[in-house]
PDB file of C-alpha atoms in Angstrom:
ATOM      1  CA  MET A  28     100.350 143.524  79.643  1.00  0.00           C
ATOM      2  CA  LEU A  29     103.949 144.671  80.356  1.00  0.00           C
ATOM      3  CA  ARG A  30     104.876 147.032  83.162  1.00  0.00           C
ATOM      4  CA  ASP A  31     108.050 148.984  83.574  1.00  0.00           C
ATOM      5  CA  GLY A  32     109.295 148.535  87.079  1.00  0.00           C
ATOM      6  CA  ARG A  33     111.547 151.589  87.242  1.00  0.00           C
ATOM      7  CA  GLY A  34     111.131 153.166  90.613  1.00  0.00           C
ATOM      8  CA  HIS A  35     113.017 150.994  92.976  1.00  0.00           C
ATOM      9  CA  GLY A  36     110.818 147.836  92.691  1.00  0.00           C
ATOM     10  CA  ARG A  37     107.456 149.645  92.770  1.00  0.00           C
ATOM     11  CA  ARG A  38     105.212 148.995  89.822  1.00  0.00           C
ATOM     12  CA  SER A  39     104.886 152.139  87.772  1.00  0.00           C
ATOM     13  CA  GLN A  40     102.676 152.952  84.768  1.00  0.00           C
ATOM     14  CA  VAL A  41     101.913 150.408  82.134  1.00  0.00           C
ATOM     15  CA  VAL A  42     104.276 150.845  79.158  1.00  0.00           C
ATOM     16  CA  LYS A  43     104.240 149.557  75.628  1.00  0.00           C
ATOM     17  CA  PRO A  44     107.570 147.650  75.058  1.00  0.00           C
ATOM     18  CA  THR A  45     109.554 149.031  72.145  1.00  0.00           C
ATOM     19  CA  GLY A  46     112.958 148.537  70.544  1.00  0.00           C
ATOM     20  CA  PRO A  47     115.097 145.509  69.899  1.00  0.00           C
ATOM     21  CA  TRP A  48     115.144 144.254  73.503  1.00  0.00           C
ATOM     22  CA  SER A  49     111.392 143.974  73.682  1.00  0.00           C
ATOM     23  CA  ASP A  50     111.331 142.312  70.230  1.00  0.00           C
ATOM     24  CA  GLN A  51     113.702 139.722  71.748  1.00  0.00           C
ATOM     25  CA  VAL A  52     111.504 139.216  74.793  1.00  0.00           C
ATOM     26  CA  ARG A  53     108.403 138.868  72.637  1.00  0.00           C
ATOM     27  CA  GLY A  54     110.280 136.264  70.520  1.00  0.00           C
ATOM     28  CA  THR A  55     111.136 134.101  73.532  1.00  0.00           C
ATOM     29  CA  THR A  56     107.953 134.305  75.594  1.00  0.00           C
ATOM     30  CA  VAL A  57     104.830 132.292  75.064  1.00  0.00           C
ATOM     31  CA  PRO A  58     102.333 133.856  72.527  1.00  0.00           C
ATOM     32  CA  PRO A  59      99.546 135.897  74.170  1.00  0.00           C
ATOM     33  CA  ARG A  60      97.022 133.212  73.244  1.00  0.00           C
ATOM     34  CA  CYS A  61      98.742 130.920  75.873  1.00  0.00           C
ATOM     35  CA  SER A  62      98.816 131.421  79.595  1.00  0.00           C
ATOM     36  CA  GLY A  63     102.079 132.642  81.132  1.00  0.00           C
ATOM     37  CA  VAL A  64     103.951 134.992  83.292  1.00  0.00           C
ATOM     38  CA  ILE A  65     107.336 136.790  82.897  1.00  0.00           C
ATOM     39  CA  MET A  66     109.213 138.886  85.534  1.00  0.00           C
ATOM     40  CA  LEU A  67     112.695 140.323  85.246  1.00  0.00           C
ATOM     41  CA  VAL A  68     114.383 141.352  88.475  1.00  0.00           C
ATOM     42  CA  ARG A  69     117.696 143.230  88.588  1.00  0.00           C
ATOM     43  CA  HIS A  70     119.515 144.193  91.847  1.00  0.00           C
ATOM     44  CA  GLY A  71     116.391 143.243  93.853  1.00  0.00           C
ATOM     45  CA  HIS A  72     113.912 145.357  91.777  1.00  0.00           C
ATOM     46  CA  VAL A  73     111.357 144.337  89.303  1.00  0.00           C
ATOM     47  CA  VAL A  74     112.416 145.902  86.013  1.00  0.00           C
ATOM     48  CA  ALA A  75     109.757 144.424  83.824  1.00  0.00           C
ATOM     49  CA  GLU A  76     106.783 142.042  84.200  1.00  0.00           C
ATOM     50  CA  GLY A  77     104.115 140.663  81.993  1.00  0.00           C
ATOM     51  CA  TRP A  78     101.279 138.174  82.088  1.00  0.00           C
ATOM     52  CA  TRP A  79      98.705 136.598  79.913  1.00  0.00           C
ATOM     53  CA  ARG A  80      95.271 135.237  80.770  1.00  0.00           C
ATOM     54  CA  PRO A  81      94.308 133.669  83.043  1.00  0.00           C
ATOM     55  CA  PHE A  82      97.182 135.140  85.167  1.00  0.00           C
ATOM     56  CA  SER A  83      97.290 138.666  86.517  1.00  0.00           C
ATOM     57  CA  ALA A  84      99.498 140.721  88.731  1.00  0.00           C
ATOM     58  CA  ASP A  85      97.412 139.848  91.770  1.00  0.00           C
ATOM     59  CA  ARG A  86      96.951 136.127  91.094  1.00  0.00           C
ATOM     60  CA  PRO A  87      99.360 133.712  92.780  1.00  0.00           C
ATOM     61  CA  HIS A  88     101.319 131.587  90.285  1.00  0.00           C
ATOM     62  CA  LEU A  89     102.422 127.954  90.989  1.00  0.00           C
ATOM     63  CA  LEU A  90     106.161 127.706  90.325  1.00  0.00           C
ATOM     64  CA  TYR A  91     106.539 123.825  90.439  1.00  0.00           C
ATOM     65  CA  SER A  92     110.155 122.907  89.460  1.00  0.00           C
ATOM     66  CA  LEU A  93     111.310 126.452  89.314  1.00  0.00           C
ATOM     67  CA  SER A  94     111.401 126.268  93.165  1.00  0.00           C
ATOM     68  CA  LYS A  95     114.454 124.055  92.767  1.00  0.00           C
ATOM     69  CA  SER A  96     116.355 126.969  91.288  1.00  0.00           C
ATOM     70  CA  PHE A  97     115.517 129.209  94.272  1.00  0.00           C
ATOM     71  CA  THR A  98     116.316 126.467  96.784  1.00  0.00           C
ATOM     72  CA  SER A  99     119.743 125.717  95.076  1.00  0.00           C
ATOM     73  CA  THR A 100     120.572 129.411  94.966  1.00  0.00           C
ATOM     74  CA  ALA A 101     119.624 130.006  98.624  1.00  0.00           C
ATOM     75  CA  ALA A 102     121.700 126.973  99.676  1.00  0.00           C
ATOM     76  CA  ALA A 103     124.675 128.190  97.748  1.00  0.00           C
ATOM     77  CA  PHE A 104     124.429 131.700  99.304  1.00  0.00           C
ATOM     78  CA  ALA A 105     124.018 130.216 102.770  1.00  0.00           C
ATOM     79  CA  ALA A 106     127.117 128.029 102.348  1.00  0.00           C
ATOM     80  CA  ALA A 107     129.081 131.015 100.923  1.00  0.00           C
ATOM     81  CA  GLU A 108     128.086 133.135 103.905  1.00  0.00           C
ATOM     82  CA  GLY A 109     129.118 130.372 106.359  1.00  0.00           C
ATOM     83  CA  LEU A 110     125.546 129.868 107.501  1.00  0.00           C
ATOM     84  CA  VAL A 111     125.561 126.126 106.580  1.00  0.00           C
ATOM     85  CA  ASP A 112     128.119 123.669 105.523  1.00  0.00           C
ATOM     86  CA  LEU A 113     127.521 121.782 102.386  1.00  0.00           C
ATOM     87  CA  ASP A 114     128.047 118.487 104.221  1.00  0.00           C
ATOM     88  CA  ASP A 115     125.434 119.243 106.807  1.00  0.00           C
ATOM     89  CA  THR A 116     122.271 117.128 106.593  1.00  0.00           C
ATOM     90  CA  VAL A 117     119.164 119.065 105.628  1.00  0.00           C
ATOM     91  CA  VAL A 118     117.161 117.649 108.458  1.00  0.00           C
ATOM     92  CA  SER A 119     119.732 119.068 111.032  1.00  0.00           C
ATOM     93  CA  HIS A 120     118.574 122.588 110.083  1.00  0.00           C
ATOM     94  CA  PHE A 121     114.912 121.690 110.840  1.00  0.00           C
ATOM     95  CA  PRO A 122     114.925 120.120 114.194  1.00  0.00           C
ATOM     96  CA  GLU A 123     111.142 120.595 114.579  1.00  0.00           C
ATOM     97  CA  PHE A 124     110.707 118.009 111.727  1.00  0.00           C
ATOM     98  CA  GLU A 125     113.437 115.686 112.797  1.00  0.00           C
ATOM     99  CA  ALA A 126     111.063 113.122 114.490  1.00  0.00           C
ATOM    100  CA  ASP A 127     108.769 113.076 111.593  1.00  0.00           C
ATOM    101  CA  ILE A 128     111.490 112.369 108.924  1.00  0.00           C
ATOM    102  CA  THR A 129     112.189 108.714 109.283  1.00  0.00           C
ATOM    103  CA  ASP A 130     113.079 107.693 105.720  1.00  0.00           C
ATOM    104  CA  PRO A 131     116.873 106.920 105.793  1.00  0.00           C
ATOM    105  CA  GLY A 132     117.371 108.617 102.387  1.00  0.00           C
ATOM    106  CA  SER A 133     115.669 111.856 103.530  1.00  0.00           C
ATOM    107  CA  ARG A 134     117.541 111.850 106.771  1.00  0.00           C
ATOM    108  CA  SER A 135     120.880 111.486 104.977  1.00  0.00           C
ATOM    109  CA  MET A 136     120.293 114.214 102.294  1.00  0.00           C
ATOM    110  CA  ARG A 137     122.944 116.888 102.533  1.00  0.00           C
ATOM    111  CA  ILE A 138     122.890 120.593 101.635  1.00  0.00           C
ATOM    112  CA  ARG A 139     125.159 119.873  98.696  1.00  0.00           C
ATOM    113  CA  HIS A 140     122.472 117.534  97.202  1.00  0.00           C
ATOM    114  CA  ILE A 141     119.941 120.408  97.079  1.00  0.00           C
ATOM    115  CA  ALA A 142     122.567 123.029  96.178  1.00  0.00           C
ATOM    116  CA  ALA A 143     123.314 120.812  93.121  1.00  0.00           C
ATOM    117  CA  GLU A 144     119.615 120.096  92.411  1.00  0.00           C
ATOM    118  CA  HIS A 145     120.631 116.373  92.613  1.00  0.00           C
ATOM    119  CA  PRO A 146     118.940 114.741  95.592  1.00  0.00           C
ATOM    120  CA  GLU A 147     120.535 111.348  94.956  1.00  0.00           C
ATOM    121  CA  GLN A 148     123.229 110.603  97.442  1.00  0.00           C
ATOM    122  CA  GLU A 149     126.601 109.395  96.238  1.00  0.00           C
TER     123      GLU A 149
END
């Protein structure tokens, strides 16, 4: 099932994808006999979404390693906006967990390490 998200991020009617763009999407996504999810967002609005069994629009989907992309993007934006410094330790931004994080490697991890998706310190 593929939905057209025109309407400022609200899900609208189900549409059948047509044209060369939809052929490209079909050619790069998993076949319908496999499970999977696709969502395209532009300017903060869902422009297209699709899913195959056992997933649905209302079922949470585990992202696993994809969360690294979100974390690194958020870290880069926060640094660009002056909210954090790339050389800050990560733990310094979470004082409520500081006493619980005793591993020296974790305590020394810097924002630049997560922004680069490379947790190993130099």
